[in-house]
Amino acid sequence: MTDAALYAQADRLIARKRLIAFALPVLVLAYLTYAFFAFDIAGLAQRARMDNAVTLISDTYSYKTHVERSNRTGGIEVAVEGERKGTYDATNYPSWVTVGDDSARIVLDDGGVVEIDGDTTRYDIPGYGAITASVGTSGIEVDRDPATLPDWMSYSNTRLTIKTDAARVSLTRARTEVFVYDFGWELFWFTLDSPYYGHSVSQVLFGDRIDPARSNIAGAWHDFWNNPIWRHGDTAWALFETMLMAFLGTVGAALVALPLAFLAARNFAPLMLLRLAMRRVFDLFRGIDGLIWTILLSRAFGPGPLTGSLAILLTDTGSFGKLFSEALENVDDKQIEGLASTGAKPVQRYRFGVIPQITPVLLSQVLYFLESNTRSATIIGAITGGGIGLLLTQAIITQKDWEEVSYYIILIVLMVMLMDSLSGWLRRKLIKGD
Amino acid sequence: MSTTTVDIRDAYFDLVRRRRLYGGLILLILVVLLVSGFGVANDRNAGGFLPGLPQVLDFPADVIAEAWERRAELPGHLVKFFPALIETINIAAVSTLIGGLIAVVLSTLSTRGLARWPRLIPVFRRTMDLMRAVPEIVIALVLIFVLGGGPVPAAIAIAFHTSGALGKLFSEVNENADLKPLEGLASVGANWSQRIAIGLIPQVAPNWLSYALLRFEINIRASAILGFVGAGGIGYELKNAISWGQGQFGQAAAIFLLLFLTIVAFDQLSSAVRHRLTHGAKA
């Protein structure tokens, strides 16, 4: 080939590479533009519920205490998040609220004061002044001209809502409610009916016996573990269930796939037909995604961790079968020949010639899958009704327990990171052999 | 002389016995854990394993029987659900692209020798670990609450996880890259982004692409699953078809078929392309 031809060839090659270098980003950009319209991103702004986002974010780091008066029957109730299990009684009202017979006086952080007295509510707002509203037979009445109310108040004949940074007050004919925001996750350790509520750590550990019937540590642990709002015991059990699903699915699949992989490996399967059939079976099990397996199995076994484990097991049998048979095709034949020369039978040849060679590869694959299956088990749990995934979806569906949602999210992330480092540690320990 | 040989042999057999004992013990513990684990899972399940076993094939049989009875409608169903399938694939593609681009940035920032700010390497690594640890469903469910159902929450959720997962794999690739071209570029005054674009990317692009394709395959499955919890696409249609129950199994069968064929097709396609990328065109 002449120099000129070589140069021309090189020029063509470079021109092509340059074209690819420019065409690829253009293609990606064009595709993303198409997706922009296909996903209707422009319409998203209207559909997005920013108020939901605000509730969600503020609920993750704060909680609200409801002070509620029933306008039909009278009577004041003070409860954390309005929950029955978080209801205060006369012995333990928070310091910012004074409860009378059918009245309450709430002093807010910013100096505002809300006074409920029967059907009348008076809110003294710093920087604005006092507003008085009352529930009468004709509806809700305020002492100001409704046309002059600022936009953080909304007023109609049937409802008045006042939103400030410190609280939210709402009046309807049925009830008068004041929501007071506070920082943190209230009742995380003990609920109000527990004798340990409001005691410090050192009091519980070293102080006098608080509940005469039980020792402090045992009693506190019992009340914490069975906390009816946060349900720590159930949550721990759900986490365990998710990890169990991942473990059973992964290890079960590895044990099922190993003997089958011999049948699918070119150098071990005597019959080509059997080998090809085995490969198709692996493709089939992998192709029927975990989602489909979950649906099929939950029809027969009902929702629960067993269904999740089996769904993971079946999908991963396909993946492991493929990976293991590839590993088997890459083994070194010399060791097997050496064993054969000493008169080893086929089983002995596999046991001493093949297994030691592929163990590191298999182990590292299995451990990788164990970590990623912990995440899959969370997702499958949400569909099939088991483990932490179920708790998470339940908490999200109720649309009010966002502090529990964030609690579960933190636990899930910690669980996955734990499994990640555990699998990494085991990999180093078992494969590098130290 | 002979005593030493015997000693060595004894020591060797001792070692072999001990290793075999450990191996056997580990295997035994694993089996015990597995059996007792399945026992626990079985107790916690709504229906038991043994009573359910005869019914395993009932549902598929119902679906297939009904689909076969109304096989004339099947092409119609396939056409009807094709747009949903395209949406599922679009979710996977967009999230792989965006996640991949973020992963490129994160991985170069967290590889020794390439990092723009070497002191911040641990920060970017931990960020990727965290992103990798969040299951897609967590972000998707929260975003569905804020943004409403549809493809966007799923795409964001999968892209987030993909950035972390690909970032780790990309940075492993980067560690094997030759740093000499980058030094050469630095010596002629190239800035950081020029060094990465001209010196690094041509070296690692095939491996990056190969990992991204593998991820795309995984993301198709993920986007189908997220559809099932309300994020649009074929999973959403599947949930509807199944919850309507008997009479709509023809639709369910069509969706199963579409999903299965898509997964197998992309599986085969990506493994062919990946083989080409890592072993050269004419291997």
XYZ file of C-alpha atoms in Angstrom:
717
model
C 0.000 0.000 0.000
C 1.345 3.373 -0.901
C 1.847 6.152 1.579
C -0.900 8.179 -0.065
C -3.380 5.346 0.324
C -2.376 4.898 3.974
C -2.847 8.589 4.628
C -6.229 8.522 2.920
C -7.254 5.534 5.028
C -6.130 7.230 8.218
C -7.974 10.388 7.234
C -11.177 8.435 6.642
C -10.813 6.710 9.991
C -10.268 9.962 11.824
C -13.137 11.626 9.960
C -15.436 8.775 10.984
C -14.366 8.953 14.607
C -14.861 12.701 14.586
C -18.323 12.241 13.117
C -19.199 9.747 15.853
C -17.825 12.075 18.502
C -20.199 14.799 17.348
C -23.153 12.677 16.278
C -23.438 10.768 19.550
C -24.059 13.799 21.799
C -26.491 15.193 19.201
C -28.399 11.906 19.171
C -28.539 11.806 22.962
C -29.778 15.380 23.041
C -32.408 14.650 20.396
C -33.609 11.642 22.359
C -33.818 13.615 25.581
C -35.812 16.306 23.780
C -38.212 13.638 22.562
C -38.460 12.290 26.119
C -39.128 15.802 27.400
C -42.294 15.878 25.329
C -43.168 12.191 25.741
C -43.028 12.546 29.539
C -44.920 15.860 29.395
C -42.405 17.642 31.615
C -43.999 20.977 30.794
C -47.330 19.769 32.175
C -45.611 18.448 35.267
C -45.437 21.872 36.854
C -49.220 22.048 36.979
C -49.657 18.516 38.259
C -46.980 18.803 40.937
C -48.400 19.246 44.403
C -45.908 21.521 46.059
C -48.010 21.697 49.212
C -47.529 17.937 49.490
C -43.796 18.430 49.195
C -43.839 21.022 51.956
C -45.867 18.768 54.270
C -43.549 15.913 53.516
C -40.352 17.793 54.210
C -41.591 19.574 57.319
C -43.034 16.344 58.718
C -39.710 14.564 58.421
C -38.031 16.788 60.998
C -40.951 18.141 62.983
C -44.160 16.952 64.514
C -47.390 18.698 65.305
C -49.518 18.575 68.383
C -53.240 18.955 67.853
C -55.345 20.906 70.313
C -58.871 20.121 69.321
C -62.290 21.150 70.573
C -65.351 19.364 69.338
C -67.846 22.127 68.552
C -70.801 19.782 68.815
C -70.197 18.166 72.177
C -67.607 20.473 73.747
C -64.422 19.300 75.492
C -60.739 19.827 74.699
C -58.289 17.149 73.594
C -54.522 17.516 73.210
C -52.799 14.818 71.148
C -49.533 14.325 69.241
C -50.397 14.122 65.524
C -54.027 13.728 66.598
C -53.394 10.085 67.407
C -55.385 8.315 70.088
C -52.195 6.654 71.370
C -50.543 10.063 71.715
C -53.287 11.795 73.686
C -52.270 13.785 76.744
C -54.330 13.753 79.930
C -54.561 16.150 82.859
C -51.338 14.772 84.398
C -48.970 15.524 81.528
C -50.128 18.438 79.371
C -47.227 20.159 77.591
C -46.107 23.345 79.280
C -47.281 25.636 76.460
C -50.928 24.735 76.851
C -53.281 25.398 79.752
C -56.477 23.429 79.560
C -59.607 24.500 81.416
C -63.052 22.998 81.523
C -64.109 23.883 77.980
C -61.269 26.271 77.252
C -57.597 26.248 76.386
C -54.833 28.817 76.252
C -51.876 28.145 73.990
C -48.700 30.206 74.081
C -46.747 29.822 70.841
C -42.989 30.066 70.274
C -43.208 33.381 68.443
C -45.196 34.999 71.277
C -48.598 34.460 69.686
C -51.462 33.352 71.914
C -54.482 31.271 70.964
C -57.369 31.183 73.380
C -60.241 28.787 72.895
C -63.237 29.509 75.062
C -66.217 27.425 74.151
C -67.366 28.333 70.654
C -65.150 31.414 70.500
C -61.486 31.382 69.500
C -59.144 34.369 69.777
C -55.729 34.348 68.103
C -53.340 37.158 68.986
C -50.825 37.167 66.112
C -47.560 39.100 66.606
C -47.230 41.850 64.014
C -50.840 41.555 62.929
C -53.076 41.824 65.967
C -55.868 39.783 67.427
C -58.574 38.093 65.455
C -61.631 36.564 67.069
C -63.799 33.982 65.409
C -66.807 32.161 66.695
C -68.921 29.272 65.581
C -72.573 30.188 65.575
C -75.739 28.699 64.215
C -75.343 30.597 60.962
C -71.732 29.465 60.402
C -68.326 30.918 61.223
C -68.094 34.621 62.063
C -64.968 36.777 62.365
C -64.608 40.210 63.970
C -62.874 41.679 60.918
C -64.064 42.502 57.440
C -63.537 39.233 55.476
C -62.400 41.257 52.429
C -59.374 42.639 54.286
C -57.985 39.317 55.520
C -54.396 38.593 54.384
C -53.777 35.669 52.046
C -52.422 33.380 54.758
C -55.944 33.252 56.102
C -58.762 31.700 54.192
C -62.300 32.362 55.200
C -65.688 31.151 54.122
C -68.946 30.722 55.939
C -68.105 27.115 56.742
C -64.357 27.271 57.423
C -61.671 29.610 58.680
C -58.020 28.669 58.331
C -55.105 30.722 59.628
C -51.569 29.578 58.792
C -48.585 31.121 60.534
C -45.043 29.846 61.012
C -45.771 28.737 64.543
C -49.187 27.176 64.195
C -52.208 26.490 62.098
C -55.677 27.305 63.376
C -58.794 26.051 61.699
C -62.449 26.418 62.634
C -65.331 24.492 61.184
C -68.730 23.810 62.586
C -67.610 20.378 63.662
C -64.367 21.313 65.430
C -61.868 23.949 66.329
C -58.285 22.779 65.763
C -54.921 24.279 66.574
C -51.831 22.547 65.163
C -48.630 23.494 66.942
C -45.327 22.574 65.266
C -42.305 21.326 67.189
C -38.910 20.026 66.197
C -38.062 16.318 66.333
C -39.832 12.966 66.395
C -42.087 13.040 69.445
C -42.873 9.841 71.339
C -40.067 8.040 69.477
C -38.887 6.298 72.668
C -42.013 6.028 74.802
C -45.668 6.836 74.310
C -47.566 8.865 76.848
C -49.111 5.865 78.587
C -45.655 4.514 79.434
C -44.395 5.400 82.911
C -40.955 6.109 81.399
C -42.210 8.997 79.241
C -40.392 12.230 80.007
C -37.577 10.636 82.033
C -33.961 11.152 81.042
C -31.590 8.338 80.069
C -29.653 8.516 83.347
C -32.886 8.406 85.353
C -33.951 5.248 83.556
C -30.519 3.600 83.820
C -29.361 4.592 87.281
C -32.321 6.253 89.002
C -34.933 4.820 91.324
C -37.380 2.280 90.056
C -40.021 4.197 88.103
C -42.547 1.431 87.660
C -42.645 -0.578 90.904
C -43.600 -3.782 89.100
C -40.608 -3.931 86.756
C -36.916 -3.190 86.808
C -36.144 0.019 84.940
C -34.103 -1.388 82.074
C -36.416 -4.311 81.344
C -39.510 -2.134 81.613
C -38.066 0.652 79.481
C -36.925 -1.844 76.853
C -40.367 -3.452 76.821
C -42.161 -0.111 76.446
C -39.726 1.059 73.757
C -39.878 -2.177 71.781
C -43.685 -2.250 71.911
C -44.136 1.481 71.325
C -47.612 1.499 69.716
C -46.939 4.481 67.459
C -43.454 3.750 66.150
C -43.698 -0.044 66.484
C -39.943 -0.614 66.792
C -40.341 -4.332 67.341
C -42.445 -4.815 64.228
C -40.056 -2.648 62.226
C -37.041 -4.695 63.312
C -38.894 -7.869 62.430
C -39.792 -6.425 59.005
C -36.135 -5.577 58.347
C -35.194 -9.112 59.330
C -37.870 -10.464 57.006
C -36.484 -8.454 54.084
C -32.940 -9.674 54.729
C -34.297 -13.204 55.100
C -35.957 -12.956 51.685
C -32.687 -11.797 50.131
C -30.667 -14.538 51.877
C -33.050 -17.387 51.062
C -33.492 -16.247 47.474
C -29.783 -15.792 46.774
C -28.370 -18.841 48.540
C -31.241 -21.058 47.414
C -30.752 -19.965 43.809
C -27.008 -20.614 44.013
C -27.568 -24.145 45.330
C -30.154 -24.915 42.654
C -28.135 -23.335 39.830
C -24.788 -25.013 40.577
C -25.674 -28.576 39.494
C -27.764 -27.260 36.604
C -24.852 -25.123 35.406
C -22.792 -28.305 34.808
C -25.493 -29.437 32.404
C -25.270 -26.148 30.500
C -21.479 -25.868 30.253
C -19.908 -26.841 26.947
C -17.047 -28.834 28.473
C -19.173 -30.844 30.921
C -22.506 -31.518 29.227
C -22.258 -34.652 27.118
C -25.383 -33.924 25.081
C -25.557 -30.771 23.023
C -29.345 -30.916 22.993
C -29.529 -31.013 26.783
C -27.046 -28.146 26.990
C -29.049 -25.934 24.654
C -32.282 -26.829 26.448
C -30.712 -25.914 29.808
C -29.573 -22.572 28.432
C -33.067 -21.786 27.192
C -34.444 -22.708 30.611
C -32.036 -20.236 32.242
C -33.028 -17.562 29.704
C -36.688 -18.255 30.420
C -36.299 -17.974 34.204
C -34.333 -14.765 33.815
C -36.679 -13.364 31.193
C -39.755 -13.883 33.352
C -38.866 -10.972 35.530
C -39.053 -10.942 39.328
C -42.245 -8.899 38.971
C -44.020 -11.626 36.996
C -42.737 -14.382 39.302
C -44.013 -12.421 42.275
C -47.482 -12.100 40.770
C -47.645 -15.752 39.740
C -46.403 -17.066 43.075
C -48.506 -14.812 45.263
C -51.597 -16.283 43.612
C -50.614 -19.708 44.913
C -48.871 -18.951 48.205
C -50.521 -15.702 49.210
C -48.615 -12.580 50.218
C -45.625 -12.916 52.517
C -41.877 -13.477 52.729
C -41.976 -16.997 51.312
C -43.454 -15.706 48.054
C -40.777 -13.020 47.875
C -37.986 -15.514 48.579
C -39.202 -17.892 45.905
C -39.568 -15.074 43.353
C -35.964 -14.027 43.954
C -34.870 -17.672 43.916
C -36.453 -18.375 40.544
C -35.195 -15.221 38.817
C -31.688 -15.682 40.174
C -31.560 -19.351 39.275
C -31.619 -18.104 35.695
C -28.919 -15.481 36.285
C -26.678 -17.788 38.328
C -27.156 -20.621 35.870
C -25.840 -18.426 33.075
C -22.948 -16.975 35.106
C -21.924 -20.317 36.636
C -21.983 -22.150 33.324
C -19.790 -19.429 31.815
C -17.396 -19.797 34.742
C -17.363 -23.555 34.233
C -16.518 -23.142 30.552
C -13.480 -21.099 31.540
C -11.933 -23.666 33.921
C -8.443 -24.917 33.264
C -8.501 -28.501 31.925
C -4.990 -29.356 33.101
C -5.986 -29.928 36.694
C -8.807 -32.220 35.657
C -6.473 -34.190 33.385
C -3.984 -34.490 36.205
C -6.628 -35.934 38.488
C -7.843 -38.246 35.756
C -4.303 -39.582 35.335
C -4.303 -40.678 38.979
C -7.480 -42.656 38.363
C -10.013 -40.222 39.828
C -13.636 -40.919 39.036
C -15.787 -38.152 37.447
C -17.299 -37.047 40.781
C -13.813 -36.840 42.305
C -12.567 -34.927 39.285
C -15.372 -32.390 39.706
C -14.891 -32.165 43.456
C -11.101 -31.660 43.426
C -10.430 -30.390 39.920
C -13.311 -28.058 39.167
C -14.920 -26.834 42.393
C -11.720 -25.284 43.839
C -11.218 -23.379 40.586
C -14.676 -21.884 40.386
C -15.390 -21.332 44.092
C -13.919 -17.799 44.206
C -15.855 -16.731 41.116
C -19.112 -18.227 42.368
C -18.728 -16.831 45.873
C -18.073 -13.331 44.654
C -21.094 -13.487 42.313
C -23.320 -14.808 45.092
C -22.172 -12.091 47.484
C -22.745 -9.369 44.883
C -26.253 -10.661 44.340
C -26.902 -10.872 48.071
C -26.386 -7.128 48.352
C -28.453 -6.210 45.307
C -31.190 -8.645 46.333
C -31.594 -6.832 49.627
C -32.808 -3.928 47.539
C -34.927 -6.204 45.337
C -36.454 -7.759 48.458
C -37.520 -4.312 49.639
C -39.220 -3.697 46.299
C -40.749 -7.172 46.032
C -41.933 -6.823 49.629
C -43.851 -3.708 48.643
C -45.668 -5.692 45.964
C -46.085 -9.030 47.674
C -46.747 -7.707 51.135
C -43.790 -8.593 53.308
C -40.952 -6.953 55.162
C -39.952 -3.326 55.332
C -41.221 -2.616 51.812
C -44.771 -3.265 52.996
C -44.388 -0.981 56.028
C -43.020 1.746 53.769
C -45.854 1.582 51.252
C -48.437 1.444 54.045
C -46.949 4.512 55.697
C -46.888 6.365 52.371
C -50.462 5.395 51.469
C -51.856 6.864 54.711
C -50.236 10.181 53.584
C -49.805 11.483 57.100
C -47.089 9.493 58.823
C -44.202 11.081 56.965
C -41.921 10.939 60.000
C -42.391 7.170 59.924
C -41.677 7.160 56.200
C -38.387 8.948 56.785
C -37.616 6.569 59.680
C -38.147 3.581 57.386
C -36.131 5.157 54.567
C -33.191 5.712 56.903
C -33.443 2.125 58.143
C -33.617 0.745 54.584
C -30.553 2.714 53.502
C -28.667 1.566 56.601
C -29.716 -2.036 55.980
C -28.518 -1.972 52.367
C -25.226 -0.340 53.344
C -24.772 -2.944 56.085
C -25.369 -5.768 53.613
C -22.991 -4.058 51.164
C -20.156 -3.900 53.662
C -20.949 -7.396 54.976
C -20.760 -8.836 51.479
C -17.568 -6.893 50.785
C -16.028 -8.132 54.036
C -16.983 -11.740 53.309
C -15.621 -11.450 49.792
C -12.252 -10.289 51.088
C -12.263 -12.901 53.855
C -13.274 -15.910 51.770
C -11.647 -15.165 48.442
C -8.399 -13.480 49.361
C -8.288 -15.974 52.203
C -7.186 -13.955 55.205
C 15.419 -37.246 57.483
C 12.464 -39.602 57.454
C 10.988 -38.055 60.578
C 10.861 -34.659 58.909
C 9.076 -36.093 55.856
C 6.558 -37.748 58.152
C 6.188 -34.498 60.063
C 5.556 -32.559 56.915
C 3.076 -35.132 55.726
C 1.285 -35.171 59.050
C 1.167 -31.405 59.114
C -0.211 -31.390 55.583
C -2.928 -33.911 56.335
C -3.718 -32.040 59.512
C -4.198 -28.876 57.473
C -6.328 -30.650 54.887
C -8.508 -32.198 57.601
C -8.959 -28.850 59.306
C -9.832 -27.104 56.058
C -12.273 -29.827 55.201
C -13.807 -29.545 58.667
C -14.211 -25.773 58.295
C -15.659 -26.124 54.815
C -18.076 -28.775 56.022
C -19.065 -26.674 59.032
C -19.728 -23.603 56.895
C -21.808 -25.688 54.516
C -23.711 -27.231 57.428
C -24.434 -23.814 58.977
C -25.590 -22.540 55.599
C -27.951 -25.465 55.133
C -29.324 -25.118 58.672
C -29.869 -21.396 58.138
C -31.526 -22.052 54.817
C -33.887 -24.707 56.147
C -34.844 -22.783 59.282
C -35.139 -19.594 57.217
C -37.592 -21.199 54.852
C -39.461 -22.480 57.903
C -39.781 -18.945 59.299
C -40.746 -17.506 55.910
C -43.325 -20.245 55.490
C -44.890 -19.495 58.880
C -45.086 -15.788 58.145
C -46.619 -16.274 54.705
C -50.377 -15.888 54.272
C -50.619 -19.288 52.597
C -48.224 -22.152 53.310
C -45.850 -23.719 50.804
C -47.303 -27.238 50.749
C -50.987 -26.258 50.471
C -50.080 -23.718 47.798
C -47.845 -25.981 45.748
C -50.632 -27.766 43.830
C -52.076 -24.362 42.922
C -48.858 -22.939 41.480
C -49.917 -23.735 37.948
C -53.591 -22.786 38.392
C -53.136 -19.100 37.702
C -50.837 -19.478 34.672
C -53.213 -22.181 33.383
C -56.214 -19.859 33.811
C -54.397 -17.042 32.052
C -53.219 -19.226 29.200
C -56.592 -20.941 28.819
C -58.431 -17.649 28.665
C -55.881 -16.084 26.363
C -56.136 -19.112 24.098
C -59.930 -18.972 24.098
C -59.767 -15.361 22.977
C -56.629 -15.661 20.895
C -58.293 -13.583 18.198
C -58.083 -10.555 20.500
C -54.407 -11.025 21.309
C -52.971 -8.950 18.419
C -55.376 -6.171 19.363
C -54.168 -6.268 22.980
C -50.551 -6.292 21.876
C -51.134 -3.165 19.815
C -53.114 -1.559 22.625
C -50.357 -2.010 25.207
C -47.458 -1.222 22.902
C -47.394 2.489 23.807
C -47.187 1.544 27.502
C -44.247 -0.697 26.685
C -42.564 2.177 24.862
C -43.071 4.321 27.946
C -41.429 1.684 30.135
C -38.463 1.476 27.757
C -38.282 5.279 27.603
C -38.145 5.486 31.397
C -35.287 2.997 31.415
C -33.414 4.748 28.585
C -33.747 8.263 29.975
C -32.756 7.185 33.467
C -29.770 5.214 32.157
C -28.616 8.182 30.063
C -28.990 10.760 32.806
C -27.718 8.427 35.499
C -24.793 7.502 33.264
C -23.861 11.156 32.671
C -23.966 11.865 36.406
C -21.954 8.704 36.995
C -19.267 9.904 34.555
C -18.860 13.109 36.540
C -18.979 11.396 39.944
C -16.575 8.646 38.922
C -13.939 10.984 37.520
C -14.231 13.121 40.635
C -13.663 10.093 42.854
C -10.768 8.339 41.126
C -7.244 8.902 42.378
C -5.107 10.616 39.762
C -8.086 12.030 37.900
C -9.967 13.886 40.585
C -10.465 17.603 40.210
C -10.296 18.027 43.977
C -8.304 15.076 45.389
C -9.247 15.954 48.964
C -12.927 15.504 48.184
C -12.549 11.939 46.838
C -13.965 10.313 50.013
C -16.940 12.699 49.915
C -17.873 11.714 46.352
C -17.323 8.033 47.137
C -19.665 8.139 50.127
C -22.189 10.055 48.019
C -22.152 7.254 45.471
C -22.459 4.604 48.205
C -25.490 6.410 49.550
C -27.088 6.803 46.116
C -26.502 3.134 45.430
C -28.057 2.085 48.713
C -31.403 3.778 48.123
C -33.816 1.346 46.465
C -35.651 2.900 43.504
C -39.038 2.279 45.046
C -38.344 4.572 47.999
C -37.721 7.641 45.849
C -40.426 6.682 43.369
C -43.145 6.405 46.022
C -42.223 9.708 47.637
C -42.048 11.475 44.272
C -45.375 9.996 43.156
C -46.905 11.645 46.193
C -45.453 15.022 45.196
C -45.471 14.898 41.378
C -48.409 12.591 40.801
C -48.238 9.251 38.969
C -46.415 9.085 35.674
C -43.049 8.365 34.121
C -41.095 11.242 35.686
C -40.962 9.959 39.300
C -39.820 6.555 38.040
C -37.184 8.095 35.768
C -35.786 10.258 38.565
C -35.785 7.360 41.027
C -33.994 4.985 38.659
C -31.555 7.682 37.511
C -30.619 8.371 41.137
C -29.807 4.760 41.853
C -28.100 4.319 38.470
C -25.738 7.249 39.125
C -24.459 5.534 42.255
C -24.266 2.052 40.793
C -22.616 3.070 37.512
C -20.400 5.602 39.273
C -18.766 2.812 41.257
C -18.244 0.612 38.193
C -16.974 3.550 36.117
C -14.453 4.532 38.759
C -13.159 0.934 38.823
C -12.652 1.248 35.059
C -10.974 4.632 35.493
C -8.471 3.175 37.953
C -7.119 0.935 35.205
C -6.763 3.784 32.716
C -3.299 4.856 31.639
C -2.503 8.274 33.125
C 0.291 9.125 30.664
C -1.971 10.708 28.019
C -3.438 12.905 30.754
C 0.016 13.979 31.882
C 0.912 14.769 28.285
C -2.204 16.886 27.917
C -1.477 18.633 31.196
C 2.039 19.467 29.954
C 0.605 21.333 26.963
C -1.741 23.291 29.230
C -4.999 21.410 28.913
C -7.438 22.080 31.733
C -9.208 19.392 33.734
C -12.255 18.910 31.508
C -10.059 18.820 28.391
C -7.778 16.233 29.974
C -10.788 14.054 30.837
C -12.515 14.487 27.478
C -9.441 13.876 25.283
C -7.163 11.827 27.503
C -9.476 9.606 29.524
C -12.717 9.067 27.663
C -11.262 7.413 24.532
C -9.535 4.887 26.808
C -12.523 3.939 28.913
C -15.521 4.550 26.649
C -15.976 0.909 25.538
C -16.050 -0.363 29.115
C -18.291 2.474 30.269
C -20.704 1.737 27.436
C -20.674 -1.943 28.224
C -21.588 -1.317 31.882
C -24.223 1.232 30.862
C -25.849 -1.294 28.546
C -25.943 -3.870 31.321
C -27.541 -1.253 33.535
C -30.090 -0.416 30.821
C -31.147 -4.047 30.844
C -31.571 -3.953 34.640
C -33.409 -0.635 34.441
C -36.032 -2.006 32.053
C -36.975 -4.526 34.727
C -36.905 -1.831 37.403
C -39.125 0.508 35.405
C -41.666 -2.279 34.842
C -41.749 -2.920 38.598
C -42.130 0.764 39.434
C -45.056 0.921 37.018
C -46.705 -1.653 39.236
C -46.637 0.756 42.188
C -48.097 3.598 40.131
C -45.379 5.102 37.969
C -46.942 4.460 34.559
C -45.824 2.222 31.728
C -46.467 -1.460 31.229
C -46.320 -2.323 34.925
C -49.293 -0.066 35.615
C -51.321 -1.724 32.860
C -50.352 -5.123 34.233
C -51.585 -4.193 37.688
C -54.909 -3.045 36.259
C -55.336 -6.119 34.085
C -54.624 -8.405 37.028
C -56.820 -6.624 39.544
C -59.796 -6.827 37.171
C -59.305 -10.566 37.377
C -61.132 -13.221 35.399
C -62.305 -11.979 32.032
C -59.298 -9.665 31.589
C -56.637 -12.359 31.661
C -56.377 -12.015 27.893
C -54.910 -8.553 28.496
C -52.666 -9.864 31.274
C -51.349 -12.550 28.946
C -50.608 -9.952 26.267
C -48.689 -7.835 28.789
C -46.754 -10.817 30.155
C -45.801 -11.668 26.597
C -44.711 -8.122 25.732
C -42.671 -7.787 28.915
C -41.034 -11.177 28.508
C -40.144 -10.605 24.863
C -38.759 -7.144 25.594
C -36.578 -8.369 28.429
C -35.246 -11.288 26.400
C -34.689 -9.126 23.310
C -32.745 -6.437 25.170
C -30.860 -9.112 27.115
C -29.664 -10.745 23.888
C -29.010 -7.433 22.137
C -27.006 -5.975 24.964
C -24.934 -9.109 25.487
C -24.099 -9.161 21.774
C -23.116 -5.489 21.771
C -21.186 -5.831 25.022
C -19.265 -8.773 23.618
C -18.348 -6.648 20.602
C -17.331 -3.716 22.771
C -15.045 -5.662 25.070
C -13.655 -8.232 22.623
C -13.382 -6.130 19.460
C -15.473 -6.221 16.300
C -14.258 -9.482 14.786
C -13.703 -11.625 17.821
